[in-house]
mmCIF file of C-alpha atoms and ligand atoms in Angstrom:
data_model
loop_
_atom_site.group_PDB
_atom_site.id
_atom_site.type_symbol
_atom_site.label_atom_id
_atom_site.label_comp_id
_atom_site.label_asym_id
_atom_site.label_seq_id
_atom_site.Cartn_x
_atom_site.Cartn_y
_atom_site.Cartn_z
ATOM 1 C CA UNK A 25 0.000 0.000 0.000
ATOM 2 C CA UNK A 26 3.086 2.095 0.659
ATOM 3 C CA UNK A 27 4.551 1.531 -2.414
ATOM 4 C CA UNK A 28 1.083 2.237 -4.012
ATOM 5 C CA UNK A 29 0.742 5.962 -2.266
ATOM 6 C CA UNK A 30 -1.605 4.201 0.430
ATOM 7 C CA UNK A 31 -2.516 5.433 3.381
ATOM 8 C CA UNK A 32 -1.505 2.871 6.058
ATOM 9 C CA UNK A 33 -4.695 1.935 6.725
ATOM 10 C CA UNK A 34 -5.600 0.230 3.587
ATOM 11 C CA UNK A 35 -3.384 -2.336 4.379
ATOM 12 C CA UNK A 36 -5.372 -3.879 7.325
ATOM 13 C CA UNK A 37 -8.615 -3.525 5.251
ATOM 14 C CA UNK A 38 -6.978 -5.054 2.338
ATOM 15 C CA UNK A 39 -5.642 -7.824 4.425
ATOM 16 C CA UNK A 40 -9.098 -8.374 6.459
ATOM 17 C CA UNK A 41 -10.391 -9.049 3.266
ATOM 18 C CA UNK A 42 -7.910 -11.442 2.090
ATOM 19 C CA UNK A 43 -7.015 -13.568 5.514
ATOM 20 C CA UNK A 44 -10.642 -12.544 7.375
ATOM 21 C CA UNK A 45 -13.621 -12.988 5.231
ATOM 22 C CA UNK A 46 -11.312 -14.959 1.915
ATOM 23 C CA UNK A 47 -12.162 -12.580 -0.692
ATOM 24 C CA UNK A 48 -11.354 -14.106 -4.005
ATOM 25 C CA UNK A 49 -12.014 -10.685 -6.077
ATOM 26 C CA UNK A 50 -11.196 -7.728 -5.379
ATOM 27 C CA UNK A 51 -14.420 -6.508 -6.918
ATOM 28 C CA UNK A 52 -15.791 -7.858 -3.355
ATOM 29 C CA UNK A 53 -13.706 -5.299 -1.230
ATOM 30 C CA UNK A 54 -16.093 -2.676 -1.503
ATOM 31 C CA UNK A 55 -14.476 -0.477 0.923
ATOM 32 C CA UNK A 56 -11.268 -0.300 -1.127
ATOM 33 C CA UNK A 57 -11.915 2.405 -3.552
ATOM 34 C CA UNK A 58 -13.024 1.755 -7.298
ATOM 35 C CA UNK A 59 -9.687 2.658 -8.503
ATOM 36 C CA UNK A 60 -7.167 0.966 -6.394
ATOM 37 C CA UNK A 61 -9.363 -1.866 -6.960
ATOM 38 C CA UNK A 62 -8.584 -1.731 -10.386
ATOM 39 C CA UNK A 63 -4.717 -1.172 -10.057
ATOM 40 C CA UNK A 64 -4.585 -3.655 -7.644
ATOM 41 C CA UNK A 65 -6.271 -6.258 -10.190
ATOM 42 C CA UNK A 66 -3.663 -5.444 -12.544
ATOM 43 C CA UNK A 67 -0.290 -5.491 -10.853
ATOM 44 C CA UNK A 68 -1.195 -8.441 -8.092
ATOM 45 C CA UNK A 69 -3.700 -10.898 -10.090
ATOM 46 C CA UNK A 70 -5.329 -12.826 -7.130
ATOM 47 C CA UNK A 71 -4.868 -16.575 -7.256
ATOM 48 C CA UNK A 72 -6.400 -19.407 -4.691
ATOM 49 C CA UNK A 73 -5.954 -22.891 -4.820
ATOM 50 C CA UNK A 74 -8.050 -25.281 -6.029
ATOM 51 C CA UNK A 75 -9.563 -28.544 -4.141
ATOM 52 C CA UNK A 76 -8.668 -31.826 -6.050
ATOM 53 C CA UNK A 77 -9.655 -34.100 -3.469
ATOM 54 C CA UNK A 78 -10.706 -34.427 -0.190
ATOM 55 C CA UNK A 79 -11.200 -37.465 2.459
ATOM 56 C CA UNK A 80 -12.611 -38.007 5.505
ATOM 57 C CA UNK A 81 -11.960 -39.947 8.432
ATOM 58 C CA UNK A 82 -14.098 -42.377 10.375
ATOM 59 C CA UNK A 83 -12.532 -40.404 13.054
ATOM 60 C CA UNK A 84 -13.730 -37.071 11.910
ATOM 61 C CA UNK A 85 -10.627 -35.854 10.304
ATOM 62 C CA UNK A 86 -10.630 -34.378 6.991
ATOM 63 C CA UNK A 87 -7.909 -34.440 4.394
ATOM 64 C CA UNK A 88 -7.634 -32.195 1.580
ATOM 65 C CA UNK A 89 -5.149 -31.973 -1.494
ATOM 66 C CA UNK A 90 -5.220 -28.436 -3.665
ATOM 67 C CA UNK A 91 -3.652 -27.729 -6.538
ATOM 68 C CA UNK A 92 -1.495 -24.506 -6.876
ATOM 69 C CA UNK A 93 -1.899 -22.247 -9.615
ATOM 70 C CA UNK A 94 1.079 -23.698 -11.117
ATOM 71 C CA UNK A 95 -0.320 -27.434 -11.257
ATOM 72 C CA UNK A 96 2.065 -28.113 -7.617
ATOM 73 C CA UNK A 97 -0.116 -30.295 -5.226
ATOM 74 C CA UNK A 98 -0.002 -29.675 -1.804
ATOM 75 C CA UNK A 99 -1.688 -31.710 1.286
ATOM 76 C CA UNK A 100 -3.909 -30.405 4.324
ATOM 77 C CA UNK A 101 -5.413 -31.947 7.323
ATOM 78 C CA UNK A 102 -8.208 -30.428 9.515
ATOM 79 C CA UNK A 103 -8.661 -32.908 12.777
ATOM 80 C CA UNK A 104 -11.391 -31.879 14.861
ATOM 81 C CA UNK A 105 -11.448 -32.923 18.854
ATOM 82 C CA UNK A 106 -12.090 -36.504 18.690
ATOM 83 C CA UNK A 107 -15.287 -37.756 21.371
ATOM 84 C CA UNK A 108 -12.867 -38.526 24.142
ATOM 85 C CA UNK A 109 -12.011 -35.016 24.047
ATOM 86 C CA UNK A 110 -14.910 -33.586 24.708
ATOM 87 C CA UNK A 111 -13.755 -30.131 23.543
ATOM 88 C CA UNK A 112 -15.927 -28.794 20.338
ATOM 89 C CA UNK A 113 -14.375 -25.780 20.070
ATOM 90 C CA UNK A 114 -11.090 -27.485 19.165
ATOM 91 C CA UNK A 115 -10.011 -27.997 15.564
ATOM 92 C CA UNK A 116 -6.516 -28.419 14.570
ATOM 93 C CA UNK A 117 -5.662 -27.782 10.907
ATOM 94 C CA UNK A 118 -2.195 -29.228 9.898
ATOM 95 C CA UNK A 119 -0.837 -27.428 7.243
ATOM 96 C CA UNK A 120 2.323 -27.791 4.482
ATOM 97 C CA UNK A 121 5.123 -25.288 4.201
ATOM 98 C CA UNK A 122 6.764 -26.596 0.601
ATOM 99 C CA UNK A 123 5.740 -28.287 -1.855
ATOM 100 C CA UNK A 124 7.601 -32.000 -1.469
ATOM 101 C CA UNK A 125 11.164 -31.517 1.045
ATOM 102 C CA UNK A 126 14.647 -32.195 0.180
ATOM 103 C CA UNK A 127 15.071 -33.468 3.565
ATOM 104 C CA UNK A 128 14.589 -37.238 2.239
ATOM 105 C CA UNK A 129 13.527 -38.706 5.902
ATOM 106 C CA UNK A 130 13.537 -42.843 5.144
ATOM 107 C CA UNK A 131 9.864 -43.295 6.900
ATOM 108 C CA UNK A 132 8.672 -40.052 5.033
ATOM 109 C CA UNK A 133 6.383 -40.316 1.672
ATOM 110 C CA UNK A 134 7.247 -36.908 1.370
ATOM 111 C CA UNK A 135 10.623 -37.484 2.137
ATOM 112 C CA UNK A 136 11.006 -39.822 -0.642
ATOM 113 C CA UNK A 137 8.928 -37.231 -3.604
ATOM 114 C CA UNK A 138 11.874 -34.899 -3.023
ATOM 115 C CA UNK A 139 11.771 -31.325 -3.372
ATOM 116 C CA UNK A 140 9.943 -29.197 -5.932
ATOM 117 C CA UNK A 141 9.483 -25.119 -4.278
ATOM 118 C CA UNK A 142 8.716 -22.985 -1.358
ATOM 119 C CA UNK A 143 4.802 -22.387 -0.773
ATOM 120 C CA UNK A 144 3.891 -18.454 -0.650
ATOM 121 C CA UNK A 145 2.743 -17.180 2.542
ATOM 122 C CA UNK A 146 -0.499 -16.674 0.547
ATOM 123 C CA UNK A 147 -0.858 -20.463 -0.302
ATOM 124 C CA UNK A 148 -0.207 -21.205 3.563
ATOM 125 C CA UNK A 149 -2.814 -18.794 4.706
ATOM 126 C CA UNK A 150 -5.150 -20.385 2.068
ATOM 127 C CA UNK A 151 -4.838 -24.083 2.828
ATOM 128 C CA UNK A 152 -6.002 -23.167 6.716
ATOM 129 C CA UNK A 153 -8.836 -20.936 5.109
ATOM 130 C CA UNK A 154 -10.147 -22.913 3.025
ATOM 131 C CA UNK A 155 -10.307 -26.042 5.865
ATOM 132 C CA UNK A 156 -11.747 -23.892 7.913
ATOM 133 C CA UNK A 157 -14.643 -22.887 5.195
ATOM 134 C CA UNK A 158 -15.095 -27.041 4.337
ATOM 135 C CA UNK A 159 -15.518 -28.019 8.301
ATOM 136 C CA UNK A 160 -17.578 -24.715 8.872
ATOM 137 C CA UNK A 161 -16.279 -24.255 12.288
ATOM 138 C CA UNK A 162 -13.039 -22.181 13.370
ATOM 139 C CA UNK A 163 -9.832 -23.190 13.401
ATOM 140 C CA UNK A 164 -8.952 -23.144 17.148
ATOM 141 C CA UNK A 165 -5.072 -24.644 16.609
ATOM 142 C CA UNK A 166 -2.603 -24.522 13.887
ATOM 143 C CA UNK A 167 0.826 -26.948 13.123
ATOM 144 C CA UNK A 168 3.079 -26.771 10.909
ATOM 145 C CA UNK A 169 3.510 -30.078 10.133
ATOM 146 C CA UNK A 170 1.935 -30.980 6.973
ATOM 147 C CA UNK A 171 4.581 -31.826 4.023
ATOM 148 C CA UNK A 172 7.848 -29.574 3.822
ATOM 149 C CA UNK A 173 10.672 -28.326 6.290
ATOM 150 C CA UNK A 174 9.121 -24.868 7.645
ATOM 151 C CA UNK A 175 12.625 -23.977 8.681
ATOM 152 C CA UNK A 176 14.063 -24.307 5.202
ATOM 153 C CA UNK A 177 10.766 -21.452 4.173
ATOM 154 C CA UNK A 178 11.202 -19.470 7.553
ATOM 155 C CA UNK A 179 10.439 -16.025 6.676
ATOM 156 C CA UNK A 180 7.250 -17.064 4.470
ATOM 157 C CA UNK A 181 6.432 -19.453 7.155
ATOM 158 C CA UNK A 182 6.514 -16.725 10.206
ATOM 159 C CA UNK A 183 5.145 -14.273 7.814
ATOM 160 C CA UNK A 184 2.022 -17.107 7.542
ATOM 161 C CA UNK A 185 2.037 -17.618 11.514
ATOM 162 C CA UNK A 186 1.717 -14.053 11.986
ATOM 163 C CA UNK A 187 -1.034 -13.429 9.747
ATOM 164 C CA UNK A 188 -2.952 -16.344 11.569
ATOM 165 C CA UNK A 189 -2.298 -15.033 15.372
ATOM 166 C CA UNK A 190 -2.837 -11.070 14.395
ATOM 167 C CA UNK A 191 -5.676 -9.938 16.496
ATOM 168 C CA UNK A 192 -7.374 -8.409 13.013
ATOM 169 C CA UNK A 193 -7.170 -11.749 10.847
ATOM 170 C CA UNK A 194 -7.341 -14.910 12.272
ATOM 171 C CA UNK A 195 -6.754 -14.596 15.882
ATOM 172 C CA UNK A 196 -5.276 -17.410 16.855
ATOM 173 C CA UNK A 197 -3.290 -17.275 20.069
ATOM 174 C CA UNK A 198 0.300 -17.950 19.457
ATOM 175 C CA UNK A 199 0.673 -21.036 22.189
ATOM 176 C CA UNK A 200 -1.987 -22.295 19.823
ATOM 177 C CA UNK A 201 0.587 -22.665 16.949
ATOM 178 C CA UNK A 202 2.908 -24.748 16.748
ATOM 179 C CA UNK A 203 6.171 -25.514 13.879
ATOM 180 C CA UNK A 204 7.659 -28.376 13.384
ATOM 181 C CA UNK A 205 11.235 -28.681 12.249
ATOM 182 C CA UNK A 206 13.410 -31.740 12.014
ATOM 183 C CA UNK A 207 15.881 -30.208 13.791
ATOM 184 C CA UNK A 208 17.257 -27.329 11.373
ATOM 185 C CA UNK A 209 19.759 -25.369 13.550
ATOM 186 C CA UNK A 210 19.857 -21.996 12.164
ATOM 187 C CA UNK A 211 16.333 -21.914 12.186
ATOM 188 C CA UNK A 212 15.856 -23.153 15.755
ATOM 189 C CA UNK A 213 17.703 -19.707 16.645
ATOM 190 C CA UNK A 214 16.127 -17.896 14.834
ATOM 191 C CA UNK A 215 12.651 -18.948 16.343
ATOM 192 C CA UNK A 216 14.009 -17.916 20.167
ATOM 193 C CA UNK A 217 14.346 -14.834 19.036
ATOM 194 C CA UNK A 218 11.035 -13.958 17.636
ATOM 195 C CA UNK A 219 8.809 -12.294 20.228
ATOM 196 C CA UNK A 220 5.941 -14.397 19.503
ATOM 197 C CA UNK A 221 5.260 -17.219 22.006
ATOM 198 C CA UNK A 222 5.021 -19.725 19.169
ATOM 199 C CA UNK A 223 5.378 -23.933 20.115
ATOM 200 C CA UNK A 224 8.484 -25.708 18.712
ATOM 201 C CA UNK A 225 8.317 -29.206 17.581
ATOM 202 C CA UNK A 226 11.368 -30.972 17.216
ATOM 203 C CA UNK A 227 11.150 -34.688 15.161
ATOM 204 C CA UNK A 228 13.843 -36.421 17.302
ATOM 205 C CA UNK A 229 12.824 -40.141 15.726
ATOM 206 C CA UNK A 230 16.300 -41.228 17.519
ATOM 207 C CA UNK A 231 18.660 -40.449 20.039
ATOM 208 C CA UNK A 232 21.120 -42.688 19.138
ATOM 209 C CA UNK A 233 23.166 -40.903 15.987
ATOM 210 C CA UNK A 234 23.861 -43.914 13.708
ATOM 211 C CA UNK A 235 19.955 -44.361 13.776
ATOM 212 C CA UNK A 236 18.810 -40.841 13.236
ATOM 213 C CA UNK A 237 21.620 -40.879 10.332
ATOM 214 C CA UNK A 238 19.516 -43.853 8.978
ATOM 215 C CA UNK A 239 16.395 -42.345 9.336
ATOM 216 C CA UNK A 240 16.965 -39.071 8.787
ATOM 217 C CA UNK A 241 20.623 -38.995 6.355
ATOM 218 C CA UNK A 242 19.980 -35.113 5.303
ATOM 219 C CA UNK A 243 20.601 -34.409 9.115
ATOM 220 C CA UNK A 244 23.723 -35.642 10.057
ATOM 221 C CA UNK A 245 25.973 -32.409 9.015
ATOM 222 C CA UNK A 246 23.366 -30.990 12.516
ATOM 223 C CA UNK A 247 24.277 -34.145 15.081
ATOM 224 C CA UNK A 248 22.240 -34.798 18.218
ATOM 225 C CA UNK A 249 24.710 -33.062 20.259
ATOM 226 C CA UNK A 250 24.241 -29.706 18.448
ATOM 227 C CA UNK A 251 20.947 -29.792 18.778
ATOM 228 C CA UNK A 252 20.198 -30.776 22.390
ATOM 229 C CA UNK A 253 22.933 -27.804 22.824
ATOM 230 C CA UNK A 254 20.586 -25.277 20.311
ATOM 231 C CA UNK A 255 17.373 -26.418 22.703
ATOM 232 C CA UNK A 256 18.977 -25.271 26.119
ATOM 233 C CA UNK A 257 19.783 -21.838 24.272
ATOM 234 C CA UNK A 258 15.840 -21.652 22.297
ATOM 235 C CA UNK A 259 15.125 -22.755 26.341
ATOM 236 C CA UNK A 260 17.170 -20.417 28.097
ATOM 237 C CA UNK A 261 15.833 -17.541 26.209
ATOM 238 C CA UNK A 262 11.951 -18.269 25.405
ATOM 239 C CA UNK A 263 11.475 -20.025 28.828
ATOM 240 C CA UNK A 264 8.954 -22.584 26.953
ATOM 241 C CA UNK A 265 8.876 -26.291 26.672
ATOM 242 C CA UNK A 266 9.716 -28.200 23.286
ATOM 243 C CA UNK A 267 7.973 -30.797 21.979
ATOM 244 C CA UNK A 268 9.991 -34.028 20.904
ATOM 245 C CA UNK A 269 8.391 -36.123 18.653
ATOM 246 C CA UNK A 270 9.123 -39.372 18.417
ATOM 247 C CA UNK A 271 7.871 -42.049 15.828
ATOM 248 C CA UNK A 272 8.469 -45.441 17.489
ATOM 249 C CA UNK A 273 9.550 -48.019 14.445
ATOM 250 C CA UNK A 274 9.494 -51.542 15.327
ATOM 251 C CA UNK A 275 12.929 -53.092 15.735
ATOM 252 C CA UNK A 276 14.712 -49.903 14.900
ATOM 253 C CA UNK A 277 14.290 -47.038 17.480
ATOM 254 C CA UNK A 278 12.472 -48.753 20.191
ATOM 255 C CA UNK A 279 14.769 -50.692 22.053
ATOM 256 C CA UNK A 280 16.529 -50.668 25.250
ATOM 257 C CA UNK A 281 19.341 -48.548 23.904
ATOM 258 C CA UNK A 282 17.363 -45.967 22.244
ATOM 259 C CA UNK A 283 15.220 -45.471 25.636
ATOM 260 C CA UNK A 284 18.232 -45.262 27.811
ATOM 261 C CA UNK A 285 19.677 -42.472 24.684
ATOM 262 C CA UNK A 286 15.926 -40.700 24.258
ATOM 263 C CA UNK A 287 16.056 -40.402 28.404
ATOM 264 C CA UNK A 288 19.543 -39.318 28.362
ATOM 265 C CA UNK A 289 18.967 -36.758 25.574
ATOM 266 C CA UNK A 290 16.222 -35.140 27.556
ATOM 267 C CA UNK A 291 18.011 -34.901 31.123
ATOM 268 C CA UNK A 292 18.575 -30.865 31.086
ATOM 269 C CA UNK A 293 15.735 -30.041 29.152
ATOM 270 C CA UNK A 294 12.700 -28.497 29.255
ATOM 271 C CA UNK A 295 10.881 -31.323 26.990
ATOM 272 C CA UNK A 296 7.697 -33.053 26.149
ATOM 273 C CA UNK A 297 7.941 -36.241 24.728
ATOM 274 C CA UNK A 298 5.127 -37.225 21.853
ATOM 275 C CA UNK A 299 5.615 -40.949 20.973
ATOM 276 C CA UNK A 300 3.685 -41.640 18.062
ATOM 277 C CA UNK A 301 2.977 -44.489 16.002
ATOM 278 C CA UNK A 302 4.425 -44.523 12.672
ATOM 279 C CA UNK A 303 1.926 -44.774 9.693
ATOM 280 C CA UNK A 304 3.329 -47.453 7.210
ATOM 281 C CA UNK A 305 4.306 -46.007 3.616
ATOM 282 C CA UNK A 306 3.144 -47.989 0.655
ATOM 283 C CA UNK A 307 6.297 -50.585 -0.615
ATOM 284 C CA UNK A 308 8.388 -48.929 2.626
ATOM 285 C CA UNK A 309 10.169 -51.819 4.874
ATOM 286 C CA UNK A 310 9.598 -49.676 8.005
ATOM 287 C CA UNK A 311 6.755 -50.949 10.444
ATOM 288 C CA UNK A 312 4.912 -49.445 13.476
ATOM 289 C CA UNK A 313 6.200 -51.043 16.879
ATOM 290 C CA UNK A 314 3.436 -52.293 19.108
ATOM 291 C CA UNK A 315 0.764 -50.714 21.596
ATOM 292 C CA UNK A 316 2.364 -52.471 24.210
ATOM 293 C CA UNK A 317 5.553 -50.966 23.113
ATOM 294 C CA UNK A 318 4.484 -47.877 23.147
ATOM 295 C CA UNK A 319 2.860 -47.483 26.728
ATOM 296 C CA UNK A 320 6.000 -49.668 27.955
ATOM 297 C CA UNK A 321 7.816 -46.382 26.409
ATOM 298 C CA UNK A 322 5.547 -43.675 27.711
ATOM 299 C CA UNK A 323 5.430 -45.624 32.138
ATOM 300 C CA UNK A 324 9.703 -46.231 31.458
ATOM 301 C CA UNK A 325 10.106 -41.797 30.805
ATOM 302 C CA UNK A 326 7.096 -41.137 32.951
ATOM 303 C CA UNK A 327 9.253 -42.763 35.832
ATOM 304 C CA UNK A 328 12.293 -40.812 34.705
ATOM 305 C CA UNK A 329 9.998 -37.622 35.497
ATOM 306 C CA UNK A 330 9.941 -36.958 31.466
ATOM 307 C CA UNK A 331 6.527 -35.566 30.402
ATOM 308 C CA UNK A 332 5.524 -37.705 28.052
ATOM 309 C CA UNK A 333 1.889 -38.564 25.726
ATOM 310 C CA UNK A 334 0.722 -41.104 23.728
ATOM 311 C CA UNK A 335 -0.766 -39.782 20.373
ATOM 312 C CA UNK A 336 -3.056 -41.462 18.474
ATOM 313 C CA UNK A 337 -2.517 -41.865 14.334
ATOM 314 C CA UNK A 338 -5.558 -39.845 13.495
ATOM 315 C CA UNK A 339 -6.790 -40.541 10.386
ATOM 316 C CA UNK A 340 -5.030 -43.294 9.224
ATOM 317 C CA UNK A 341 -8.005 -45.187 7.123
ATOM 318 C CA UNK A 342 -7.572 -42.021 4.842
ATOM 319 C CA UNK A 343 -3.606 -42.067 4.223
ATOM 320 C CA UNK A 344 -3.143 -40.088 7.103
ATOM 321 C CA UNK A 345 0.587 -39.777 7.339
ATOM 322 C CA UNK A 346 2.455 -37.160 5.483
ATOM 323 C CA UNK A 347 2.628 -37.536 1.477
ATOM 324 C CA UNK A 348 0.519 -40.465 1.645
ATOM 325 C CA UNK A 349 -2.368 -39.119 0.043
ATOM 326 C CA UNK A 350 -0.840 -36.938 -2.822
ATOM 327 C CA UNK A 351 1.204 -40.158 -3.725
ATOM 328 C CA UNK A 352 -1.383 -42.388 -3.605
ATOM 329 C CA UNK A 353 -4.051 -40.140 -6.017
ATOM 330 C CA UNK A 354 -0.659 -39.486 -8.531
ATOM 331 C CA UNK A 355 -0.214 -42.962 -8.809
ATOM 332 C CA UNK A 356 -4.004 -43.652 -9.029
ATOM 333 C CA UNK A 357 -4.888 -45.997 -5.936
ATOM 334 C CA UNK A 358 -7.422 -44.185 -4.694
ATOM 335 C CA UNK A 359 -10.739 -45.488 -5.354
ATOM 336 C CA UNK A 360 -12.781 -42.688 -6.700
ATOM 337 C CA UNK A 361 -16.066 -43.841 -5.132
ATOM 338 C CA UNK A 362 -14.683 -43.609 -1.614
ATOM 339 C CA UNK A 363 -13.945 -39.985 -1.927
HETATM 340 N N1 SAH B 2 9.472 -31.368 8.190
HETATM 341 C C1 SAH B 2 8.932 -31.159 9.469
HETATM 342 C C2 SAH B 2 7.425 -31.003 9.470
HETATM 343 C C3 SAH B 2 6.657 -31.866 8.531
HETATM 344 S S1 SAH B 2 6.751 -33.617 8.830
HETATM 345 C C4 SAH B 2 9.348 -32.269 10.417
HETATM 346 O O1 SAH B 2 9.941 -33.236 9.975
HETATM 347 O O2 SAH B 2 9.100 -32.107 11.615
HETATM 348 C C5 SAH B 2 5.526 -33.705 10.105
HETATM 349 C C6 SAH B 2 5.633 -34.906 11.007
HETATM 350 O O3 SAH B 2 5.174 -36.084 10.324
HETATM 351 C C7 SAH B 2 7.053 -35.171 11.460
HETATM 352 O O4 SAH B 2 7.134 -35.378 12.857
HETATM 353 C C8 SAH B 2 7.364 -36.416 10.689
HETATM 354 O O5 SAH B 2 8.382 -37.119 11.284
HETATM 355 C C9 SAH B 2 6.026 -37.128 10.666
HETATM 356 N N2 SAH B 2 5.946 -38.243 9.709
HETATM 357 C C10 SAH B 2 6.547 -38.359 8.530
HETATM 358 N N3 SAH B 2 6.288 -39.578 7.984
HETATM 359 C C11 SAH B 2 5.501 -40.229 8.852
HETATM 360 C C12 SAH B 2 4.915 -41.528 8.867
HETATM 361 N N4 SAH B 2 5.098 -42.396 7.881
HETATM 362 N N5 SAH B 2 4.158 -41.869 9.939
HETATM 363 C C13 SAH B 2 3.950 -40.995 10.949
HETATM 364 N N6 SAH B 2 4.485 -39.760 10.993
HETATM 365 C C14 SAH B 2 5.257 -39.369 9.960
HETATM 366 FE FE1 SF4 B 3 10.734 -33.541 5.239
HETATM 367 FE FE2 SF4 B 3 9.625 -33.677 7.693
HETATM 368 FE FE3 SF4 B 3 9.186 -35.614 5.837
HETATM 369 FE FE4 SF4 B 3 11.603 -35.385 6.931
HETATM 370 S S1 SF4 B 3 9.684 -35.895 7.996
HETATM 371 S S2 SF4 B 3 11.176 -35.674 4.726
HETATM 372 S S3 SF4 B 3 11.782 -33.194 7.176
HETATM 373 S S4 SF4 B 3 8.540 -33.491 5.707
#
């Protein structure tokens, strides 16, 4: 608007328009004057994405794929509070950052579609808009975590985040939002330095280094070490807990070894361990260790006084885990009639 000769004020009227009601013409903005309506038309076309497909869960969770202007694909997931929750108001919408990541984690569909671009802060805003409009309820929580390393798009990504917590757009409180990173140094910094009380979600997957070089090879130039040391500092200065996440992977992370290196990775920090189950990708030799793994896992750190939950897959009869989806329509296995 600046550039434009704006007054300043424009830009909060043009942006309520945009991020608060989804205008998808400017023709709509009606207190925009005629004019700059026009201009605006011309130099900054408006494009939205598109809905290709969309799934839903037994479980109530909805998954969407849109197609950018460009053709790129990109995946969404809106999971409202499940019964057991008994909170209404609650619905999470999981969103991506790029589309496909160079990251290449082994468990990953993503990981293994490699990496194609950056999303716009404008196709991030849109993917939790348009949820929002398909479940007709607001979004109460937002992550990070759909496909693509946020850290490796940080200034569109915190550009996004902001426009979803700003008290004239979306709203949404900042503990409400939460990133997800696989452990990208640089950007870990960067994040304890931003005023906003955003969550950080670190995907651990192993605490043992040969094993996280397995499942995650793109990481091992930033070792374990490094980044327990990068979490006391993001600690030290935001005074907020981080989330580990930690997908337990039968016979290759859940052992004794990697308990005794997940419990000795945590001593010293201010951490929350989520142990997930992993969601097994198509032709992929990696399976999900058992329940009884898993709450063997949660009472052994709950003794060591490590905060630790149990998170359900949600909607895994719908290709719930990361990529799955995308990959799954591109190579045509989805049934059409169960859409
Ligand atoms: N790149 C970021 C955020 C996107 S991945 C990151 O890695 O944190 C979001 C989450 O999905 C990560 O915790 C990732 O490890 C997890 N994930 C990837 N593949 C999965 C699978 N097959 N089953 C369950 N979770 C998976
Ligand atoms: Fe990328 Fe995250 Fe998937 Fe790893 S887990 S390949 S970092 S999206």
């Amino acid at each position: 608007m600046e550039e434009m000769g704006q007054p300043k004020f424009r830009a909060i009227q043009l942006a309520q328009w945009l991020y608060g009601h989804h205008a998808s013409s400017y023709d709509d903005m009606t207190n925009l004057p005629k004019s700059l309506r026009e201009e605006l038309a011309a130099s900054h076309p408006l494009s939205a994405l598109s809905l290709i497909d969309k799934q839903v869960s037994q479980d109530g969770t909805r998954k969407y794929v849109f197609s950018c202007e460009d053709g790129h694909r990109v995946e969404t997931v809106a999971m409202p509070a499940t019964s057991a929750q008994k909170d209404g108001e609650r619905l999470t919408v999981c969103f991506s950052t790029q589309v496909g990541c160079a990251m290449g984690c082994a468990f990953c569909a993503t990981g293994h579609e490699g990496f194609a671009r950056n999303l716009s802060v404008g196709e991030m805003v849109d993917q939790i808009l348009s949820a929002q409009e398909d479940m007709g309820q607001r979004v109460s929580n937002v992550v990070a975590m759909g496909q693509g390393e946020p850290f490796l798009n940080y200034d569109a990504v915190l550009a996004a985040l902001r426009i979803v917590n700003h008290p004239k757009l979306l709203k949404i409180g900042a503990r409400r939002i939460t990133v997800s990173t696989c452990g990208i140094l640089p950007g870990i910094e960067l994040l304890s330095q931003e005023p906003e009380q955003f969550t950080l979600a670190v995907s651990l997957h192993a605490a043992r280094q040969p094993i996280r070089d397995i499942l995650m090879p793109h990481m091992e130039n930033q070792p374990l070490s490094k980044l327990k040391k990068e979490l006391q500092n993001y600690i030290r200065k935001t005074d907020r807990r981080v989330t580990l996440e930690y997908l337990l992977i039968d016979g290759i992370n859940d052992g004794e070894e990697d308990l005794a290196a997940l419990t000795s990775f945590c001593a010293g920090l201010l951490a929350h361990v989520n142990l997930l189950p992993l969601n097994a990708v198509a032709s992929s030799y990696f399976q999900p260790s058992s329940p009884q793994t898993m709450h063997f896992w949660q009472s052994e750190l709950e003794r060591r006084h490590i905060e630790t939950t149990v998170r359900k897959s949600r909607g895994s009869d719908i290709a719930g885990a990361c990529g799955q989806l995308k990959n799954m329509l591109s190579s045509n296995k989805l049934d059409n009639e169960d859409h």
